[in-house]
Amino acid sequence: MSPHLNIALRKIFVDGFYRTHAGMLVFVFVMLISYCLFINTLGTVMPDQIDFWQFFFTISLVSNPLIMAFYLVASALYAYKGLKYVFNQLVLPQQEFLYYSFMSSSKKQQFLSWCAVLAYIFIPVWCYTLYATMIGFVFGFNLISIGILFFQLLLIIAGASIILKESNRLIESSKPNWLIRVSRKWNKPVFLLYSFQVFNQSKLAYLLTKMLSWVLISSVFMLFSDLEDNFRLLMLITSCIVVAHIVLIYQEKIFNDRYLSFLPNFPFSRVKVFFGFCLNYLILLLPEICWMTTRFGSLISLELVAFAFSAILLFRNLLLLNEIQVKGFLIGVFCLFFLFYVFIMFGLGLMLIPLNIIVAWLVFRRNCLNDHALN
């Protein structure tokens, strides 16, 4: 392999990694140096013991299994950051030349080169590991010291293997995922496109949202176990479910602005545009809706679902306010959540359904883009 390619790899991945994470590395380095050289101990310490206490953390690293486990986890997280940076760089358009030069060489040469790249990235970790290893040899902890070095070497080998596999996979023609293959011939309503986007490219956000939703439901039931059938408690749980989905609500606004900016030019009525996107949340909230229906009966579940959709309409139309940012949106959501809580505790929860819809409609009418284009 040409030495120029190795230099290019170091400049792209190693130098770029250090530039991107310079702040973190400097902070950790300064913190460790300050601890080892300038820490003061409480009480009276004999002069012949001060060196031991100044290097107490380093000695514990090679003598205490718990501290060693934390250090190994930290090393694995550092390796993950290195892998993530390499993968982010590989998909950039300016790095496409690597697919026609570096990746045309043998797998063995590529593997060795990726090992070298990760070894350069691991230099700060290895410096401290070698320092801890020397301290360990001095105090007789030889096996643990060698084990830490061996573990970090395995991290580099495993990371290089993953990069080798994924980088060569990137040059293959990507196949559409199962959702695209299954739904290729379906008629997709424009108001349901965001749901396809979620299940196609935002599955992790959807799963985390569902986990948060169920954690909130379980937590509220545990705190108020004696009020399980209280309607006010069920309304509060529904509020928590809606708040758990604010990430998806915000991402829907971004999706609509990016891919559905032409929508105001279509001959849709204001009412259809206002309520049409509720189809997305009918799909996204389907697990919670099924849970409500099977547990609380049809009438109560219908009231809870109506309240949930009214709150979603209010939250998503808050995003139509001019120049609202993420911070302002979150503040508005949690202020409204507190207001919901007050109404619910005073037994006025059902009043929130028409109130939320009316306020959301007024915000929509006033701030919808190209309002004159809607009939």
GROMACS .gro file of C-alpha atoms in nm:
model
  375
    1MET     CA    1   0.000   0.000   0.000
    2SER     CA    2   0.125   0.346  -0.084
    3PRO     CA    3   0.265   0.537   0.218
    4HIS     CA    4   0.075   0.841   0.094
    5LEU     CA    5  -0.252   0.660   0.167
    6ASN     CA    6  -0.141   0.587   0.522
    7ILE     CA    7  -0.059   0.955   0.565
    8ALA     CA    8  -0.400   1.046   0.423
    9LEU     CA    9  -0.571   0.809   0.667
   10ARG     CA   10  -0.389   0.967   0.960
   11LYS     CA   11  -0.475   1.317   0.848
   12ILE     CA   12  -0.842   1.236   0.784
   13PHE     CA   13  -0.924   1.016   1.081
   14VAL     CA   14  -0.655   1.065   1.346
   15ASP     CA   15  -0.590   1.439   1.313
   16GLY     CA   16  -0.960   1.504   1.260
   17PHE     CA   17  -1.052   1.300   1.570
   18TYR     CA   18  -0.811   1.497   1.788
   19ARG     CA   19  -0.934   1.829   1.651
   20THR     CA   20  -1.296   1.733   1.715
   21HIS     CA   21  -1.238   1.598   2.068
   22ALA     CA   22  -0.954   1.827   2.174
   23GLY     CA   23  -1.162   1.990   2.447
   24MET     CA   24  -1.256   1.658   2.608
   25LEU     CA   25  -0.901   1.522   2.592
   26VAL     CA   26  -0.745   1.837   2.737
   27PHE     CA   27  -1.000   1.842   3.021
   28VAL     CA   28  -0.933   1.477   3.114
   29PHE     CA   29  -0.556   1.526   3.086
   30VAL     CA   30  -0.554   1.836   3.304
   31MET     CA   31  -0.783   1.668   3.558
   32LEU     CA   32  -0.558   1.364   3.590
   33ILE     CA   33  -0.238   1.570   3.610
   34SER     CA   34  -0.392   1.798   3.870
   35TYR     CA   35  -0.503   1.499   4.075
   36CYS     CA   36  -0.169   1.323   4.063
   37LEU     CA   37   0.053   1.627   4.130
   38PHE     CA   38  -0.146   1.884   4.324
   39ILE     CA   39  -0.403   1.695   4.533
   40ASN     CA   40  -0.394   1.763   4.905
   41THR     CA   41  -0.501   1.501   5.157
   42LEU     CA   42  -0.714   1.553   5.464
   43GLY     CA   43  -0.540   1.521   5.798
   44THR     CA   44  -0.178   1.451   5.872
   45VAL     CA   45   0.008   1.235   5.621
   46MET     CA   46   0.363   1.120   5.673
   47PRO     CA   47   0.613   1.243   5.408
   48ASP     CA   48   0.692   0.888   5.302
   49GLN     CA   49   0.319   0.823   5.233
   50ILE     CA   50   0.238   1.135   5.029
   51ASP     CA   51   0.347   0.974   4.700
   52PHE     CA   52   0.114   0.680   4.762
   53TRP     CA   53  -0.189   0.903   4.825
   54GLN     CA   54  -0.113   1.126   4.529
   55PHE     CA   55  -0.120   0.821   4.302
   56PHE     CA   56  -0.403   0.649   4.490
   57PHE     CA   57  -0.639   0.640   4.188
   58THR     CA   58  -0.370   0.498   3.961
   59ILE     CA   59  -0.279   0.232   4.219
   60SER     CA   60  -0.646   0.146   4.266
   61LEU     CA   61  -0.677   0.106   3.889
   62VAL     CA   62  -0.439  -0.192   3.893
   63SER     CA   63  -0.540  -0.330   4.233
   64ASN     CA   64  -0.915  -0.272   4.275
   65PRO     CA   65  -1.139  -0.480   4.040
   66LEU     CA   66  -1.423  -0.226   4.058
   67ILE     CA   67  -1.201   0.070   3.959
   68MET     CA   68  -1.044  -0.145   3.688
   69ALA     CA   69  -1.391  -0.234   3.555
   70PHE     CA   70  -1.483   0.136   3.536
   71TYR     CA   71  -1.160   0.207   3.347
   72LEU     CA   72  -1.224  -0.076   3.102
   73VAL     CA   73  -1.577   0.056   3.040
   74ALA     CA   74  -1.431   0.404   2.985
   75SER     CA   75  -1.182   0.254   2.736
   76ALA     CA   76  -1.468   0.082   2.552
   77LEU     CA   77  -1.660   0.412   2.535
   78TYR     CA   78  -1.350   0.584   2.400
   79ALA     CA   79  -1.319   0.313   2.135
   80TYR     CA   80  -1.686   0.365   2.049
   81LYS     CA   81  -1.629   0.739   2.000
   82GLY     CA   82  -1.336   0.658   1.772
   83LEU     CA   83  -1.545   0.414   1.566
   84LYS     CA   84  -1.833   0.660   1.544
   85TYR     CA   85  -1.601   0.934   1.418
   86VAL     CA   86  -1.449   0.702   1.155
   87PHE     CA   87  -1.792   0.595   1.028
   88ASN     CA   88  -1.915   0.956   1.017
   89GLN     CA   89  -1.616   1.051   0.805
   90LEU     CA   90  -1.649   0.754   0.571
   91VAL     CA   91  -1.996   0.858   0.455
   92LEU     CA   92  -1.890   1.213   0.368
   93PRO     CA   93  -1.872   1.289  -0.005
   94GLN     CA   94  -1.515   1.419   0.018
   95GLN     CA   95  -1.394   1.077   0.138
   96GLU     CA   96  -1.527   0.886  -0.163
   97PHE     CA   97  -1.177   0.861  -0.309
   98LEU     CA   98  -1.098   0.602  -0.040
   99TYR     CA   99  -1.334   0.354  -0.208
  100TYR     CA  100  -1.130   0.370  -0.529
  101SER     CA  101  -0.783   0.371  -0.372
  102PHE     CA  102  -0.750   0.243  -0.018
  103MET     CA  103  -1.034  -0.010  -0.029
  104SER     CA  104  -0.907  -0.162  -0.353
  105SER     CA  105  -0.612  -0.310  -0.162
  106SER     CA  106  -0.620  -0.647   0.010
  107LYS     CA  107  -0.826  -0.705   0.323
  108LYS     CA  108  -0.510  -0.776   0.521
  109GLN     CA  109  -0.355  -0.441   0.429
  110GLN     CA  110  -0.680  -0.261   0.508
  111PHE     CA  111  -0.703  -0.435   0.846
  112LEU     CA  112  -0.348  -0.342   0.942
  113SER     CA  113  -0.408   0.018   0.835
  114TRP     CA  114  -0.725   0.045   1.042
  115CYS     CA  115  -0.539  -0.105   1.338
  116ALA     CA  116  -0.277   0.166   1.297
  117VAL     CA  117  -0.544   0.437   1.277
  118LEU     CA  118  -0.714   0.318   1.596
  119ALA     CA  119  -0.377   0.278   1.769
  120TYR     CA  120  -0.301   0.644   1.694
  121ILE     CA  121  -0.645   0.741   1.825
  122PHE     CA  122  -0.578   0.539   2.142
  123ILE     CA  123  -0.247   0.714   2.218
  124PRO     CA  124  -0.389   0.926   2.508
  125VAL     CA  125  -0.547   0.617   2.665
  126TRP     CA  126  -0.237   0.411   2.620
  127CYS     CA  127  -0.017   0.680   2.774
  128TYR     CA  128  -0.215   0.664   3.096
  129THR     CA  129  -0.243   0.283   3.078
  130LEU     CA  130   0.134   0.245   3.043
  131TYR     CA  131   0.181   0.485   3.333
  132ALA     CA  132  -0.062   0.281   3.546
  133THR     CA  133   0.110  -0.040   3.433
  134MET     CA  134   0.448   0.083   3.555
  135ILE     CA  135   0.292   0.176   3.890
  136GLY     CA  136   0.134  -0.170   3.900
  137PHE     CA  137   0.464  -0.345   3.834
  138VAL     CA  138   0.628  -0.142   4.112
  139PHE     CA  139   0.361  -0.251   4.362
  140GLY     CA  140   0.346  -0.609   4.233
  141PHE     CA  141   0.013  -0.604   4.043
  142ASN     CA  142   0.154  -0.758   3.727
  143LEU     CA  143  -0.140  -0.968   3.607
  144ILE     CA  144  -0.401  -0.690   3.618
  145SER     CA  145  -0.165  -0.445   3.448
  146ILE     CA  146  -0.104  -0.684   3.159
  147GLY     CA  147  -0.478  -0.762   3.145
  148ILE     CA  148  -0.567  -0.394   3.093
  149LEU     CA  149  -0.317  -0.362   2.807
  150PHE     CA  150  -0.445  -0.684   2.652
  151PHE     CA  151  -0.809  -0.566   2.675
  152GLN     CA  152  -0.729  -0.237   2.501
  153LEU     CA  153  -0.539  -0.426   2.231
  154LEU     CA  154  -0.849  -0.641   2.178
  155LEU     CA  155  -1.058  -0.322   2.149
  156ILE     CA  156  -0.833  -0.200   1.866
  157ILE     CA  157  -0.842  -0.535   1.685
  158ALA     CA  158  -1.221  -0.562   1.721
  159GLY     CA  159  -1.268  -0.200   1.611
  160ALA     CA  160  -1.048  -0.251   1.305
  161SER     CA  161  -1.246  -0.564   1.213
  162ILE     CA  162  -1.577  -0.375   1.241
  163ILE     CA  163  -1.449  -0.085   1.030
  164LEU     CA  164  -1.311  -0.327   0.770
  165LYS     CA  165  -1.644  -0.506   0.742
  166GLU     CA  166  -1.861  -0.194   0.736
  167SER     CA  167  -1.640   0.008   0.502
  168ASN     CA  168  -1.638  -0.265   0.242
  169ARG     CA  169  -2.012  -0.306   0.281
  170LEU     CA  170  -2.065   0.062   0.203
  171ILE     CA  171  -1.947   0.017  -0.154
  172GLU     CA  172  -2.213  -0.245  -0.218
  173SER     CA  173  -2.548  -0.134  -0.354
  174SER     CA  174  -2.775  -0.091  -0.056
  175LYS     CA  175  -3.097  -0.290  -0.058
  176PRO     CA  176  -3.420  -0.126   0.053
  177ASN     CA  177  -3.533  -0.231   0.397
  178TRP     CA  178  -3.835  -0.450   0.464
  179LEU     CA  179  -4.076  -0.158   0.509
  180ILE     CA  180  -3.997  -0.012   0.166
  181ARG     CA  181  -4.022  -0.352   0.002
  182VAL     CA  182  -4.355  -0.433   0.166
  183SER     CA  183  -4.516  -0.091   0.115
  184ARG     CA  184  -4.379  -0.023  -0.232
  185LYS     CA  185  -4.717  -0.073  -0.403
  186TRP     CA  186  -4.933   0.082  -0.132
  187ASN     CA  187  -5.116   0.408  -0.181
  188LYS     CA  188  -4.962   0.636   0.081
  189PRO     CA  189  -5.176   0.930   0.199
  190VAL     CA  190  -4.973   1.247   0.227
  191PHE     CA  191  -5.074   1.284   0.591
  192LEU     CA  192  -4.926   0.942   0.675
  193LEU     CA  193  -4.584   0.994   0.519
  194TYR     CA  194  -4.426   1.087   0.851
  195SER     CA  195  -4.526   0.750   0.998
  196PHE     CA  196  -4.338   0.575   0.715
  197GLN     CA  197  -4.043   0.803   0.786
  198VAL     CA  198  -4.043   0.705   1.154
  199PHE     CA  199  -4.054   0.330   1.089
  200ASN     CA  200  -3.800   0.362   0.809
  201GLN     CA  201  -3.533   0.591   0.953
  202SER     CA  202  -3.627   0.684   1.312
  203LYS     CA  203  -3.687   0.344   1.466
  204LEU     CA  204  -3.450   0.413   1.756
  205ALA     CA  205  -3.627   0.738   1.848
  206TYR     CA  206  -3.961   0.555   1.830
  207LEU     CA  207  -3.843   0.270   2.053
  208LEU     CA  208  -3.691   0.510   2.308
  209THR     CA  209  -4.016   0.707   2.309
  210LYS     CA  210  -4.215   0.391   2.378
  211MET     CA  211  -3.976   0.293   2.656
  212LEU     CA  212  -4.011   0.636   2.815
  213SER     CA  213  -4.388   0.617   2.780
  214TRP     CA  214  -4.409   0.283   2.960
  215VAL     CA  215  -4.164   0.395   3.228
  216LEU     CA  216  -4.383   0.698   3.299
  217ILE     CA  217  -4.698   0.483   3.306
  218SER     CA  218  -4.539   0.231   3.545
  219SER     CA  219  -4.394   0.503   3.766
  220VAL     CA  220  -4.727   0.683   3.808
  221PHE     CA  221  -4.907   0.356   3.885
  222MET     CA  222  -4.642   0.268   4.144
  223LEU     CA  223  -4.670   0.608   4.312
  224PHE     CA  224  -5.052   0.601   4.315
  225SER     CA  225  -5.121   0.228   4.341
  226ASP     CA  226  -5.429   0.289   4.556
  227LEU     CA  227  -5.585   0.516   4.291
  228GLU     CA  228  -5.550   0.287   3.989
  229ASP     CA  229  -5.910   0.332   3.871
  230ASN     CA  230  -5.927   0.705   3.946
  231PHE     CA  231  -6.011   0.897   3.627
  232ARG     CA  232  -5.792   1.193   3.726
  233LEU     CA  233  -5.496   0.958   3.757
  234LEU     CA  234  -5.567   0.816   3.410
  235MET     CA  235  -5.580   1.169   3.267
  236LEU     CA  236  -5.245   1.245   3.429
  237ILE     CA  237  -5.096   0.928   3.280
  238THR     CA  238  -5.229   1.028   2.938
  239SER     CA  239  -5.058   1.366   2.977
  240CYS     CA  240  -4.732   1.187   3.052
  241ILE     CA  241  -4.775   0.970   2.741
  242VAL     CA  242  -4.821   1.278   2.521
  243VAL     CA  243  -4.520   1.454   2.677
  244ALA     CA  244  -4.310   1.142   2.612
  245HIS     CA  245  -4.384   1.185   2.239
  246ILE     CA  246  -4.271   1.549   2.207
  247VAL     CA  247  -3.954   1.437   2.027
  248LEU     CA  248  -4.162   1.274   1.754
  249ILE     CA  249  -4.387   1.582   1.742
  250TYR     CA  250  -4.086   1.807   1.691
  251GLN     CA  251  -3.936   1.576   1.429
  252GLU     CA  252  -4.268   1.579   1.241
  253LYS     CA  253  -4.243   1.959   1.211
  254ILE     CA  254  -3.890   1.925   1.070
  255PHE     CA  255  -4.007   1.653   0.830
  256ASN     CA  256  -4.300   1.864   0.709
  257ASP     CA  257  -4.083   2.170   0.654
  258ARG     CA  258  -3.822   1.971   0.463
  259TYR     CA  259  -4.031   1.734   0.253
  260LEU     CA  260  -4.391   1.863   0.257
  261SER     CA  261  -4.334   2.235   0.211
  262PHE     CA  262  -4.553   2.214  -0.102
  263LEU     CA  263  -4.856   2.108   0.101
  264PRO     CA  264  -5.012   2.458   0.137
  265ASN     CA  265  -5.038   2.475  -0.243
  266PHE     CA  266  -5.269   2.173  -0.253
  267PRO     CA  267  -5.646   2.226  -0.255
  268PHE     CA  268  -5.694   2.096   0.099
  269SER     CA  269  -5.932   2.264   0.338
  270ARG     CA  270  -5.797   2.415   0.658
  271VAL     CA  271  -5.986   2.159   0.864
  272LYS     CA  272  -5.835   1.869   0.668
  273VAL     CA  273  -5.482   2.003   0.711
  274PHE     CA  274  -5.546   2.073   1.079
  275PHE     CA  275  -5.675   1.725   1.163
  276GLY     CA  276  -5.507   1.529   0.883
  277PHE     CA  277  -5.175   1.478   1.057
  278CYS     CA  278  -5.354   1.310   1.348
  279LEU     CA  279  -5.340   0.998   1.128
  280ASN     CA  280  -4.969   0.981   1.208
  281TYR     CA  281  -5.032   0.978   1.580
  282LEU     CA  282  -5.312   0.725   1.544
  283ILE     CA  283  -5.042   0.490   1.413
  284LEU     CA  284  -4.764   0.598   1.649
  285LEU     CA  285  -4.986   0.582   1.959
  286LEU     CA  286  -5.144   0.251   1.862
  287PRO     CA  287  -4.975   0.051   2.146
  288GLU     CA  288  -5.098   0.297   2.409
  289ILE     CA  289  -5.447   0.311   2.254
  290CYS     CA  290  -5.473  -0.069   2.258
  291TRP     CA  291  -5.357  -0.072   2.621
  292MET     CA  292  -5.622   0.186   2.721
  293THR     CA  293  -5.899   0.006   2.534
  294THR     CA  294  -5.826  -0.338   2.679
  295ARG     CA  295  -5.777  -0.214   3.035
  296PHE     CA  296  -6.025   0.067   3.097
  297GLY     CA  297  -6.320  -0.001   2.868
  298SER     CA  298  -6.443   0.175   2.558
  299LEU     CA  299  -6.595   0.491   2.707
  300ILE     CA  300  -6.307   0.584   2.936
  301SER     CA  301  -6.048   0.495   2.673
  302LEU     CA  302  -6.233   0.710   2.417
  303GLU     CA  303  -6.217   1.008   2.653
  304LEU     CA  304  -5.849   0.948   2.723
  305VAL     CA  305  -5.765   0.915   2.352
  306ALA     CA  306  -5.961   1.233   2.273
  307PHE     CA  307  -5.765   1.417   2.542
  308ALA     CA  308  -5.435   1.280   2.410
  309PHE     CA  309  -5.508   1.392   2.053
  310SER     CA  310  -5.625   1.735   2.167
  311ALA     CA  311  -5.298   1.781   2.359
  312ILE     CA  312  -5.096   1.662   2.057
  313LEU     CA  313  -5.279   1.910   1.832
  314LEU     CA  314  -5.194   2.189   2.074
  315PHE     CA  315  -4.828   2.088   2.105
  316ARG     CA  316  -4.767   2.045   1.732
  317ASN     CA  317  -4.935   2.377   1.648
  318LEU     CA  318  -4.715   2.554   1.902
  319LEU     CA  319  -4.435   2.482   1.655
  320LEU     CA  320  -4.608   2.708   1.401
  321LEU     CA  321  -4.535   3.010   1.618
  322ASN     CA  322  -4.288   3.240   1.447
  323GLU     CA  323  -3.923   3.173   1.527
  324ILE     CA  324  -3.993   2.925   1.807
  325GLN     CA  325  -3.683   2.720   1.892
  326VAL     CA  326  -3.638   2.389   2.068
  327LYS     CA  327  -3.584   2.557   2.404
  328GLY     CA  328  -3.899   2.767   2.373
  329PHE     CA  329  -4.098   2.465   2.256
  330LEU     CA  330  -3.988   2.257   2.556
  331ILE     CA  331  -4.067   2.538   2.796
  332GLY     CA  332  -4.413   2.575   2.640
  333VAL     CA  333  -4.477   2.200   2.659
  334PHE     CA  334  -4.387   2.173   3.027
  335CYS     CA  335  -4.583   2.486   3.116
  336LEU     CA  336  -4.887   2.335   2.945
  337PHE     CA  337  -4.823   2.004   3.121
  338PHE     CA  338  -4.831   2.187   3.456
  339LEU     CA  339  -5.153   2.359   3.348
  340PHE     CA  340  -5.300   2.021   3.253
  341TYR     CA  341  -5.206   1.891   3.597
  342VAL     CA  342  -5.389   2.178   3.770
  343PHE     CA  343  -5.704   2.126   3.561
  344ILE     CA  344  -5.697   1.750   3.618
  345MET     CA  345  -5.647   1.777   3.995
  346PHE     CA  346  -5.951   2.009   4.017
  347GLY     CA  347  -6.161   1.759   3.821
  348LEU     CA  348  -6.173   1.971   3.505
  349GLY     CA  349  -5.978   1.734   3.282
  350LEU     CA  350  -6.251   1.682   3.026
  351MET     CA  351  -6.275   2.059   2.975
  352LEU     CA  352  -5.921   2.046   2.837
  353ILE     CA  353  -6.036   1.853   2.526
  354PRO     CA  354  -6.236   2.135   2.361
  355LEU     CA  355  -6.007   2.400   2.511
  356ASN     CA  356  -5.694   2.242   2.360
  357ILE     CA  357  -5.859   2.206   2.019
  358ILE     CA  358  -5.984   2.569   2.017
  359VAL     CA  359  -5.644   2.712   2.117
  360ALA     CA  360  -5.465   2.487   1.865
  361TRP     CA  361  -5.705   2.596   1.589
  362LEU     CA  362  -5.651   2.965   1.667
  363VAL     CA  363  -5.273   2.920   1.660
  364PHE     CA  364  -5.301   2.724   1.335
  365ARG     CA  365  -5.521   2.986   1.166
  366ARG     CA  366  -5.291   3.268   1.265
  367ASN     CA  367  -4.954   3.109   1.188
  368CYS     CA  368  -5.009   2.856   0.910
  369LEU     CA  369  -4.782   2.936   0.614
  370ASN     CA  370  -4.948   3.042   0.291
  371ASP     CA  371  -5.282   3.056   0.464
  372HIS     CA  372  -5.440   3.223   0.161
  373ALA     CA  373  -5.371   2.909  -0.043
  374LEU     CA  374  -5.594   2.699   0.179
  375ASN     CA  375  -5.963   2.693   0.102
   0.00000   0.00000   0.00000
